[in-house]
PDB file of C-alpha atoms in Angstrom:
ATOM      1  CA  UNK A  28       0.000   0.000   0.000  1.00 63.00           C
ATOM      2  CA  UNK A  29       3.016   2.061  -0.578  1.00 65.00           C
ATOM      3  CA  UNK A  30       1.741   5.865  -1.833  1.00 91.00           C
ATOM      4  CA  UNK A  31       4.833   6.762  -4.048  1.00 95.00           C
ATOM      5  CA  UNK A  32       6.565   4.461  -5.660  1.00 95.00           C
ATOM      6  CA  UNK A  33       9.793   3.849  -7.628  1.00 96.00           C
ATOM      7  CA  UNK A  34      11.739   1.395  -9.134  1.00 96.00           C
ATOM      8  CA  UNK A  35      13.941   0.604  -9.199  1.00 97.00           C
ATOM      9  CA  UNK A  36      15.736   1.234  -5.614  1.00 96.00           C
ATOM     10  CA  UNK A  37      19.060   0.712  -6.910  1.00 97.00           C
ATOM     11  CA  UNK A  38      20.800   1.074 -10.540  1.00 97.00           C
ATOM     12  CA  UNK A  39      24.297   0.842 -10.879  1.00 97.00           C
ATOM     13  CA  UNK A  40      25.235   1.902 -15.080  1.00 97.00           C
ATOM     14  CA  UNK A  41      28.266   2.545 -17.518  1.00 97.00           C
ATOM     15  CA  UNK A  42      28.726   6.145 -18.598  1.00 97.00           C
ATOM     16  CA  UNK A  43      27.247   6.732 -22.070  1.00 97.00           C
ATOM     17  CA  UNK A  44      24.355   3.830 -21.247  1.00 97.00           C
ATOM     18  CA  UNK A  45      20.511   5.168 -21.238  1.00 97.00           C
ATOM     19  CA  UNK A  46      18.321   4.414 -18.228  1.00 97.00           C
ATOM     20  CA  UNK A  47      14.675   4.955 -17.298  1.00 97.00           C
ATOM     21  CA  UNK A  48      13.205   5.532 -13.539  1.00 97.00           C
ATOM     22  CA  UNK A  49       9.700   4.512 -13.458  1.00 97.00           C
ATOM     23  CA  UNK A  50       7.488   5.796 -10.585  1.00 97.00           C
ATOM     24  CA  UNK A  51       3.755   5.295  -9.540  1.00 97.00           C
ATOM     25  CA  UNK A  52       1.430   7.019  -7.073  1.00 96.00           C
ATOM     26  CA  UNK A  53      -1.807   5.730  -5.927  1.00 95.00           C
ATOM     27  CA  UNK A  54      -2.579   9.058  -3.858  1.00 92.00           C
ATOM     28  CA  UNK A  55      -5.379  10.042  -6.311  1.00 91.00           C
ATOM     29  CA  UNK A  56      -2.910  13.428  -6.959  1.00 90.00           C
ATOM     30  CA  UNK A  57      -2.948  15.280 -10.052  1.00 89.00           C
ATOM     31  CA  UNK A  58       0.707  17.112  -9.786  1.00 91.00           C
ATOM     32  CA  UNK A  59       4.207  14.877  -9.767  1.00 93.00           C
ATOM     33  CA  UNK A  60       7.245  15.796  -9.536  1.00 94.00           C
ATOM     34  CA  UNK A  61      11.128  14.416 -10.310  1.00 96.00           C
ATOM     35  CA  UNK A  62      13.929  15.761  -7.732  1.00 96.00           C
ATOM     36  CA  UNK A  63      17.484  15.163  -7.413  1.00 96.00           C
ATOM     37  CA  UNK A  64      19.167  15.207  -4.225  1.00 94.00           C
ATOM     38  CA  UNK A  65      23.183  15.228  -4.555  1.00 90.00           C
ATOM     39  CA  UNK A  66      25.623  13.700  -1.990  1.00 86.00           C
ATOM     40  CA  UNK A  67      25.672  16.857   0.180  1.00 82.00           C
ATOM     41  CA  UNK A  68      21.535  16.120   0.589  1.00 82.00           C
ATOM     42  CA  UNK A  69      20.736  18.784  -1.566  1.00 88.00           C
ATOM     43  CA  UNK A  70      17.317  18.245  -2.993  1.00 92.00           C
ATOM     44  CA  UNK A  71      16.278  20.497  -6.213  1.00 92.00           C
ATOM     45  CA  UNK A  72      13.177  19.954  -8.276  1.00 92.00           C
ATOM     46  CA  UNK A  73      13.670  19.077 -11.905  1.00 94.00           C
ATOM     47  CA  UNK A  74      10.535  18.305 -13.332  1.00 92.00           C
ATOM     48  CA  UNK A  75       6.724  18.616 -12.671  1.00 90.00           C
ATOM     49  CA  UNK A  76       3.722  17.877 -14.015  1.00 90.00           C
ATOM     50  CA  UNK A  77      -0.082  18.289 -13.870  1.00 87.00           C
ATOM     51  CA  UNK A  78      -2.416  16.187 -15.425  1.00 86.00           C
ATOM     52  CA  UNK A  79       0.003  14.887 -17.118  1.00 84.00           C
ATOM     53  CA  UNK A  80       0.981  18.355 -18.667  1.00 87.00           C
ATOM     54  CA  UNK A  81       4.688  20.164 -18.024  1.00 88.00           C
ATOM     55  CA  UNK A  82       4.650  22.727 -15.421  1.00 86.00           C
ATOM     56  CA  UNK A  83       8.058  23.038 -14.095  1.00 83.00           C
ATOM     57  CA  UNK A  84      11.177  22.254 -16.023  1.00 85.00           C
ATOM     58  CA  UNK A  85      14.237  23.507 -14.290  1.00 85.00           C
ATOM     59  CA  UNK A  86      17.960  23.932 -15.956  1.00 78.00           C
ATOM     60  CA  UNK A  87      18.123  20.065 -16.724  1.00 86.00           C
ATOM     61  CA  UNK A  88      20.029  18.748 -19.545  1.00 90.00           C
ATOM     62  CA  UNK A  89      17.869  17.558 -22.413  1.00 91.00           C
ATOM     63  CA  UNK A  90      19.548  14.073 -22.147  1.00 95.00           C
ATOM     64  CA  UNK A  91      16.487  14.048 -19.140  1.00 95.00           C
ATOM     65  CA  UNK A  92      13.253  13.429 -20.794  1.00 94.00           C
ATOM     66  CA  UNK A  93      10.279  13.018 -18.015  1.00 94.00           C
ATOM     67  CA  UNK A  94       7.536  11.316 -19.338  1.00 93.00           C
ATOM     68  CA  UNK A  95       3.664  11.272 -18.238  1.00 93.00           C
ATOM     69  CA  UNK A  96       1.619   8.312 -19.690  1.00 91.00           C
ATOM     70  CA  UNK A  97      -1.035   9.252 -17.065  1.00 91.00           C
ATOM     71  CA  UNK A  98      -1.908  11.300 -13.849  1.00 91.00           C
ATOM     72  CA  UNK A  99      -0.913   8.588 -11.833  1.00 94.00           C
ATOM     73  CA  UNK A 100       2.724   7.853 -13.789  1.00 95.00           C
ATOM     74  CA  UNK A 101       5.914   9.650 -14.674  1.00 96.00           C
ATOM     75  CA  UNK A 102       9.026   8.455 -15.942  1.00 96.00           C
ATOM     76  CA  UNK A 103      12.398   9.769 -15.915  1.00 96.00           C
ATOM     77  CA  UNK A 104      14.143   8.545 -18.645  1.00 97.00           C
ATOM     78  CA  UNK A 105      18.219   9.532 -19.087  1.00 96.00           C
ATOM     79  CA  UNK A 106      20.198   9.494 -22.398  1.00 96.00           C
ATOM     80  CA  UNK A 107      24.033   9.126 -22.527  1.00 97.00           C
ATOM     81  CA  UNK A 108      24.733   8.920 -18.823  1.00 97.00           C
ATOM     82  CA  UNK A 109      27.448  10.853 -16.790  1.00 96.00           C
ATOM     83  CA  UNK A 110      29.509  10.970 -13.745  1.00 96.00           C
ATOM     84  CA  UNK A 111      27.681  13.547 -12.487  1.00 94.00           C
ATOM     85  CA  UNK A 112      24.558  12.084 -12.809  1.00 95.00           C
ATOM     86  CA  UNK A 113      24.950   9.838  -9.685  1.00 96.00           C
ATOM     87  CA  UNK A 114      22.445  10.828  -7.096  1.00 96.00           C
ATOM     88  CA  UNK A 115      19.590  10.218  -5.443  1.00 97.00           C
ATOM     89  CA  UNK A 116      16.353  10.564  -7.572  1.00 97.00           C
ATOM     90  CA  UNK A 117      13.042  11.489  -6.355  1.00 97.00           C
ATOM     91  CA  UNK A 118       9.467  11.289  -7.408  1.00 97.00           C
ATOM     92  CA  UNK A 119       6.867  13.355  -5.345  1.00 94.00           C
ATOM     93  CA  UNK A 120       3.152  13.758  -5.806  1.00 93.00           C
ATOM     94  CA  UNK A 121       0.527  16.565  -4.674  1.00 89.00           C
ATOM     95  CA  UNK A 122      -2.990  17.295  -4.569  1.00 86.00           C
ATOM     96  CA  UNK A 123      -3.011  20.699  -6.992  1.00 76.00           C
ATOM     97  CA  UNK A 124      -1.107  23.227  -8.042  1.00 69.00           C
ATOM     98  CA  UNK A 125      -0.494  25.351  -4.423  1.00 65.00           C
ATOM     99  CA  UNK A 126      -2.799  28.272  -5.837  1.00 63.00           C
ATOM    100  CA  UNK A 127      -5.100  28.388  -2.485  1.00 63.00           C
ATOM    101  CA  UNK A 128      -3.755  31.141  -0.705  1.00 59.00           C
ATOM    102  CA  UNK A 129      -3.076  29.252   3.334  1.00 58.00           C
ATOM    103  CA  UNK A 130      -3.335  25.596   1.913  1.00 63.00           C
ATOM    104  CA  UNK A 131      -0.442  23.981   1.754  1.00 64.00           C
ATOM    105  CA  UNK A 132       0.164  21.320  -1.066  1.00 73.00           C
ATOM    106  CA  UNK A 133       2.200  18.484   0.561  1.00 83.00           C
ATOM    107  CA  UNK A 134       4.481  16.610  -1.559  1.00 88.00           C
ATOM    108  CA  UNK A 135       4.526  12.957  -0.570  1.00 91.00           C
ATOM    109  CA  UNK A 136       8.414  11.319  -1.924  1.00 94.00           C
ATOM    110  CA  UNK A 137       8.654   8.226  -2.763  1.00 95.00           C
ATOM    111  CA  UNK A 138      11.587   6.356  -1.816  1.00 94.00           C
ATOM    112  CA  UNK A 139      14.368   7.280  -3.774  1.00 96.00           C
ATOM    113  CA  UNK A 140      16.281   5.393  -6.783  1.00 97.00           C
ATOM    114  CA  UNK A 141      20.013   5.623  -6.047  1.00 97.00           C
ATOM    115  CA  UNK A 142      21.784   5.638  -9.525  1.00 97.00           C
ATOM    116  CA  UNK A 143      25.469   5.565 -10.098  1.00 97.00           C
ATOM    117  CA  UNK A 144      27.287   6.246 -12.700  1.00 97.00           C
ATOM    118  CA  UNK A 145      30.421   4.228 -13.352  1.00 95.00           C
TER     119      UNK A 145
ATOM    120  CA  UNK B  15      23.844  33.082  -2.685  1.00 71.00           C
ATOM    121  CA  UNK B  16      21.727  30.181  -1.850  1.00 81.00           C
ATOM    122  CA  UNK B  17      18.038  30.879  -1.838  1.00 90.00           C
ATOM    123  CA  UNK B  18      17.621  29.383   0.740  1.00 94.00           C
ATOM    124  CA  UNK B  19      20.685  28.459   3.699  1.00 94.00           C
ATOM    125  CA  UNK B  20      21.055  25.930   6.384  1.00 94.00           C
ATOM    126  CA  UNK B  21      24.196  24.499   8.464  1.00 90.00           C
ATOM    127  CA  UNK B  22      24.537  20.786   7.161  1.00 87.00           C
ATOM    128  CA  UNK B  23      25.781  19.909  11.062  1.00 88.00           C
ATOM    129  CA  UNK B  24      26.226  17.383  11.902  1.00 93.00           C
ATOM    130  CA  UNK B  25      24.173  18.172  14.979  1.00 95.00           C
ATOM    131  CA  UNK B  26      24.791  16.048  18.162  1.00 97.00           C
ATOM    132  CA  UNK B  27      23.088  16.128  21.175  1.00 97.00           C
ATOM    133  CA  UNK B  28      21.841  14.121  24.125  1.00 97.00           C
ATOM    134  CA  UNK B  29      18.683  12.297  24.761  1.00 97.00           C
ATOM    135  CA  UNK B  30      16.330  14.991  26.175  1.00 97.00           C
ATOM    136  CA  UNK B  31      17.829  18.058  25.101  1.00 97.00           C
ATOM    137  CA  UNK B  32      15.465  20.892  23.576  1.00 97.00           C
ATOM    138  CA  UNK B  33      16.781  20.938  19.348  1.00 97.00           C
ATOM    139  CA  UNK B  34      16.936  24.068  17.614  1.00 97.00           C
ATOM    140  CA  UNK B  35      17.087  23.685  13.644  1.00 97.00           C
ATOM    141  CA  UNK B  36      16.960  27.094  11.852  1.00 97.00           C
ATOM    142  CA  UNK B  37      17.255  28.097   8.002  1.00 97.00           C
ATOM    143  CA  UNK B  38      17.981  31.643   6.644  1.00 97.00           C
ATOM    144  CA  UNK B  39      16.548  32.652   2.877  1.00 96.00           C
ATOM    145  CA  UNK B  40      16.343  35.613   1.003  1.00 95.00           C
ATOM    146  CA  UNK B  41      13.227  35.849  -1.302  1.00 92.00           C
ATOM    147  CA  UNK B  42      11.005  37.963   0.617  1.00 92.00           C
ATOM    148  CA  UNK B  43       7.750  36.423  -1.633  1.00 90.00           C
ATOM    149  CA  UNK B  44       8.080  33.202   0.174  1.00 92.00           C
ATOM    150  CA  UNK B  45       4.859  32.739   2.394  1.00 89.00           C
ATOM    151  CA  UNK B  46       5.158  28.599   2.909  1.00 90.00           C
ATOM    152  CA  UNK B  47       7.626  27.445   5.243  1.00 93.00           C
ATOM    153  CA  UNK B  48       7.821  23.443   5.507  1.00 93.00           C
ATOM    154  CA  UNK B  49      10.252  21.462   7.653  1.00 96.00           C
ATOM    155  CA  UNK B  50      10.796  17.783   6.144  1.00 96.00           C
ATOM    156  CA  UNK B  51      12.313  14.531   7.995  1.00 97.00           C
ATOM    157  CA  UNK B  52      14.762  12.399   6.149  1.00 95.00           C
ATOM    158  CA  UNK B  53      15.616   9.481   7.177  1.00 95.00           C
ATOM    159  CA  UNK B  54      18.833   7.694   6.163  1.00 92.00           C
ATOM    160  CA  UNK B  55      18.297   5.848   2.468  1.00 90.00           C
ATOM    161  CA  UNK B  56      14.546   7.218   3.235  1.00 92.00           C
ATOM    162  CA  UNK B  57      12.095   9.643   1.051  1.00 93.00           C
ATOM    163  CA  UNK B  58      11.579  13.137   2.781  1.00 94.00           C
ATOM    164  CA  UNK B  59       8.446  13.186   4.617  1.00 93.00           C
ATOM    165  CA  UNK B  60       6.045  16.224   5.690  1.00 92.00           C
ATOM    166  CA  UNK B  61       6.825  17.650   9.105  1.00 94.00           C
ATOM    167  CA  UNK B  62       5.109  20.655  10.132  1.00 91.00           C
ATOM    168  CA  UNK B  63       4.459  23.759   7.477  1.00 88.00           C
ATOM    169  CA  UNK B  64       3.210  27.730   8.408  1.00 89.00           C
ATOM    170  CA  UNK B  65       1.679  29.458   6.147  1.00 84.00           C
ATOM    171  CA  UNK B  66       3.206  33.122   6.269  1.00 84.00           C
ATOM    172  CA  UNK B  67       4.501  34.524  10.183  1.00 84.00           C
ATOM    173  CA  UNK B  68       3.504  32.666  13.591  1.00 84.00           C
ATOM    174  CA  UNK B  69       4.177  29.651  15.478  1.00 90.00           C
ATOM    175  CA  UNK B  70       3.096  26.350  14.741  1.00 92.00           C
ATOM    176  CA  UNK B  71       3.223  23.850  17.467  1.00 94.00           C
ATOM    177  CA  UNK B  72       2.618  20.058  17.195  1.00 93.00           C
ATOM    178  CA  UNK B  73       3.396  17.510  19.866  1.00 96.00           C
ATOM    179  CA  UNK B  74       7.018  17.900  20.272  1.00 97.00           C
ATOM    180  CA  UNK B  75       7.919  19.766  17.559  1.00 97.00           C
ATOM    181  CA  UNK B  76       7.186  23.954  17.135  1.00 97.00           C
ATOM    182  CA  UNK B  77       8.118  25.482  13.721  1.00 96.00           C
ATOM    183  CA  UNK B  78       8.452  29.126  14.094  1.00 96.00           C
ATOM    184  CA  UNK B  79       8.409  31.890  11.131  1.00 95.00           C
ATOM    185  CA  UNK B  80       9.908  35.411  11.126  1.00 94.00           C
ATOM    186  CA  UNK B  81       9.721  37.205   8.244  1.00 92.00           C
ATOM    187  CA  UNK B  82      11.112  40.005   9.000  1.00 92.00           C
ATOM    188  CA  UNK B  83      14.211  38.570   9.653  1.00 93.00           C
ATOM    189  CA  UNK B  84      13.611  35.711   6.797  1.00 95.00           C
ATOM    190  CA  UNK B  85      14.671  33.261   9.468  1.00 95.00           C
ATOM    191  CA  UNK B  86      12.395  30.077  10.062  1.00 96.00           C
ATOM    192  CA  UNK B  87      12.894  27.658  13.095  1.00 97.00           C
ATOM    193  CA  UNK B  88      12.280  24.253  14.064  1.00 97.00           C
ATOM    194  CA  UNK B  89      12.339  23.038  17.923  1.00 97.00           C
ATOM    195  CA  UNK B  90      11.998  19.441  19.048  1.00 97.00           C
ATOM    196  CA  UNK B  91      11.569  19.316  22.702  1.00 97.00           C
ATOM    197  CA  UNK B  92      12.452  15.999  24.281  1.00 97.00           C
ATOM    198  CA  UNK B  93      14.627  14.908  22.156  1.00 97.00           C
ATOM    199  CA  UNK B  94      14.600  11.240  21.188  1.00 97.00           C
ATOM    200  CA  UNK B  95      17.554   8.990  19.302  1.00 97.00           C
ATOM    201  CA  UNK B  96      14.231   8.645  17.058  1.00 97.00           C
ATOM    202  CA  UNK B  97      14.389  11.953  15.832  1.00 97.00           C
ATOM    203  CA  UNK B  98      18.051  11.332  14.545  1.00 97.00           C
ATOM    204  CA  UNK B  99      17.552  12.205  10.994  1.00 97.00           C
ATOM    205  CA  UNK B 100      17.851  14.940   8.627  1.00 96.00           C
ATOM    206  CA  UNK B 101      15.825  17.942   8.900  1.00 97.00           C
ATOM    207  CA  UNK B 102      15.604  20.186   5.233  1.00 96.00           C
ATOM    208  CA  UNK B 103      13.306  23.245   5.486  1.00 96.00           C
ATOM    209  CA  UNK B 104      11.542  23.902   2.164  1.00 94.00           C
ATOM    210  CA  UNK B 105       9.592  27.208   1.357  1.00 92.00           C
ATOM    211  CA  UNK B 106       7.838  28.947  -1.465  1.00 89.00           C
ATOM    212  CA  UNK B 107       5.330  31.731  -2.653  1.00 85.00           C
ATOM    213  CA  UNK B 108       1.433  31.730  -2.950  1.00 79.00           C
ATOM    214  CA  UNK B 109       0.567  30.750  -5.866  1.00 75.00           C
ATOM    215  CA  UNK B 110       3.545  29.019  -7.065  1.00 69.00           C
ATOM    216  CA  UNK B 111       4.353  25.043  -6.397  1.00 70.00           C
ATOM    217  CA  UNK B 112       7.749  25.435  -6.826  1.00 83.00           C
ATOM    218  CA  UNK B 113       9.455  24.218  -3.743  1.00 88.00           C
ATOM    219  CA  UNK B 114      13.100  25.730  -2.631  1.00 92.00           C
ATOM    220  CA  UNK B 115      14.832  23.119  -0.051  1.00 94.00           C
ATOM    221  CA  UNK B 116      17.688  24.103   2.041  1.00 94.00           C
ATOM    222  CA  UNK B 117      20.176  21.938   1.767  1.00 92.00           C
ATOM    223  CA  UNK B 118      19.672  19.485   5.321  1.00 94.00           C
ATOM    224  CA  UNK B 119      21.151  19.649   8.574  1.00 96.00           C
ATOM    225  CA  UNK B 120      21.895  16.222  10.165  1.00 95.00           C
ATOM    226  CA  UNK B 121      20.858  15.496  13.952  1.00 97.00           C
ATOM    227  CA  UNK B 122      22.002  12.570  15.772  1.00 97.00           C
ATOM    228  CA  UNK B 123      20.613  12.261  19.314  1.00 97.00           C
ATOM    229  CA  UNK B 124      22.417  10.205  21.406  1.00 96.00           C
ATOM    230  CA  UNK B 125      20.710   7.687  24.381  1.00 94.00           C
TER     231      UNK B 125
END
């Protein structure tokens, strides 16, 4: 009964190889989102969508494509991996976009997918 | 300049001992103020959030906002070797889903 969802946990890949990141919530939300957290534990949003349309697309290399086959689903999918892509990647979902002035919209994460780049 | 600044810590402290976790930002349109527990290998998860200036108290834990100083707090009374974790603050505007994170501060609490 897990809300978020990723998989997978753990993916260990050759520089140069492309990967995808799947990730599923069964929250009922309309808005997800794709964050990477380096190894200091920064976390910065790269993606987001709503109903299953772009709303946030941050200074990411094109080589990340997200991909939104539905509201509950959205893919990260990486081209020509590097070094520096090792991190920690994210999925969140929320309930709206955060437009109602004193209601919060709480991201729920999902557990992580720790890629590394060799 | 960071948006948004916190002390990565390591912060250690014994069992009992009152916590204080504080983050400093600089966009004065920022009206949400979240505090988020991470857990080692774990997905951050939802502490307490104010919207805008105040105090926010919830068991153990009281998030605090001043705006005029764009400083935010988070206290944890009582501390437990539970709460070891680490503690990211988050903010943004109204209107705007865009979350800013600060960048963690690690809190080991010691029996």
């Amino acid at each position: 009964d897990t809300a978020v969802s990723q998989t997978p946990k753990y993916l260990v890949t050759q520089m140069g190889n492309d990967k995808s990141i799947k990730c599923e919530q069964n929250l009922g939300h309309d808005t997800m989102y794709w964050y990477k957290q380096d190894s200091k534990k920064f976390l910065k949003i790269m993606f987001s969508y709503n109903n299953k349309e772009l709303i946030i697309n941050e200074t990411v290399p094109n080589r990340f494509s997200p991909k939104s086959p539905d509201k509950a689903h959205l893919n990260l999918h990486i081209n020509s991996l590097e070094l520096g892509d090792s991190a920690v990647y994210f999925c969140a979902s929320s309930q709206g976009l955060g437009l109602t002035s004193g209601i919060t919209n709480e991201q729920f994460f999902g557990p992580g997918t720790r890629l590394t780049v060799l | 300049q960071k948006e948004v600044e916190q002390d990565p810590g390591p912060l250690s402290v014994p069992e009992g001992a009152i916590v204080s976790l504080n983050c400093t930002y600089s966009n004065s349109a920022f009206q949400y103020f979240m505090w988020y527990r991470q857990y080692s290998r774990k997905g951050p998860e939802l502490l307490m959030y104010t919207y805008s200036s105040g105090n926010k108290e919830d068991g153990r834990f009281t998030a605090q906002v001043d705006k005029s100083s764009k400083y935010i707090s988070l206290f944890i009374r009582d501390s437990q070797p539970s709460d070891s974790a680490t503690y990211l603050c988050a903010m943004r505007p109204t209107g705007f889903q865009k979350l800013v994170f600060g960048t963690g501060t690690r809190l080991l609490v010691s029996p």
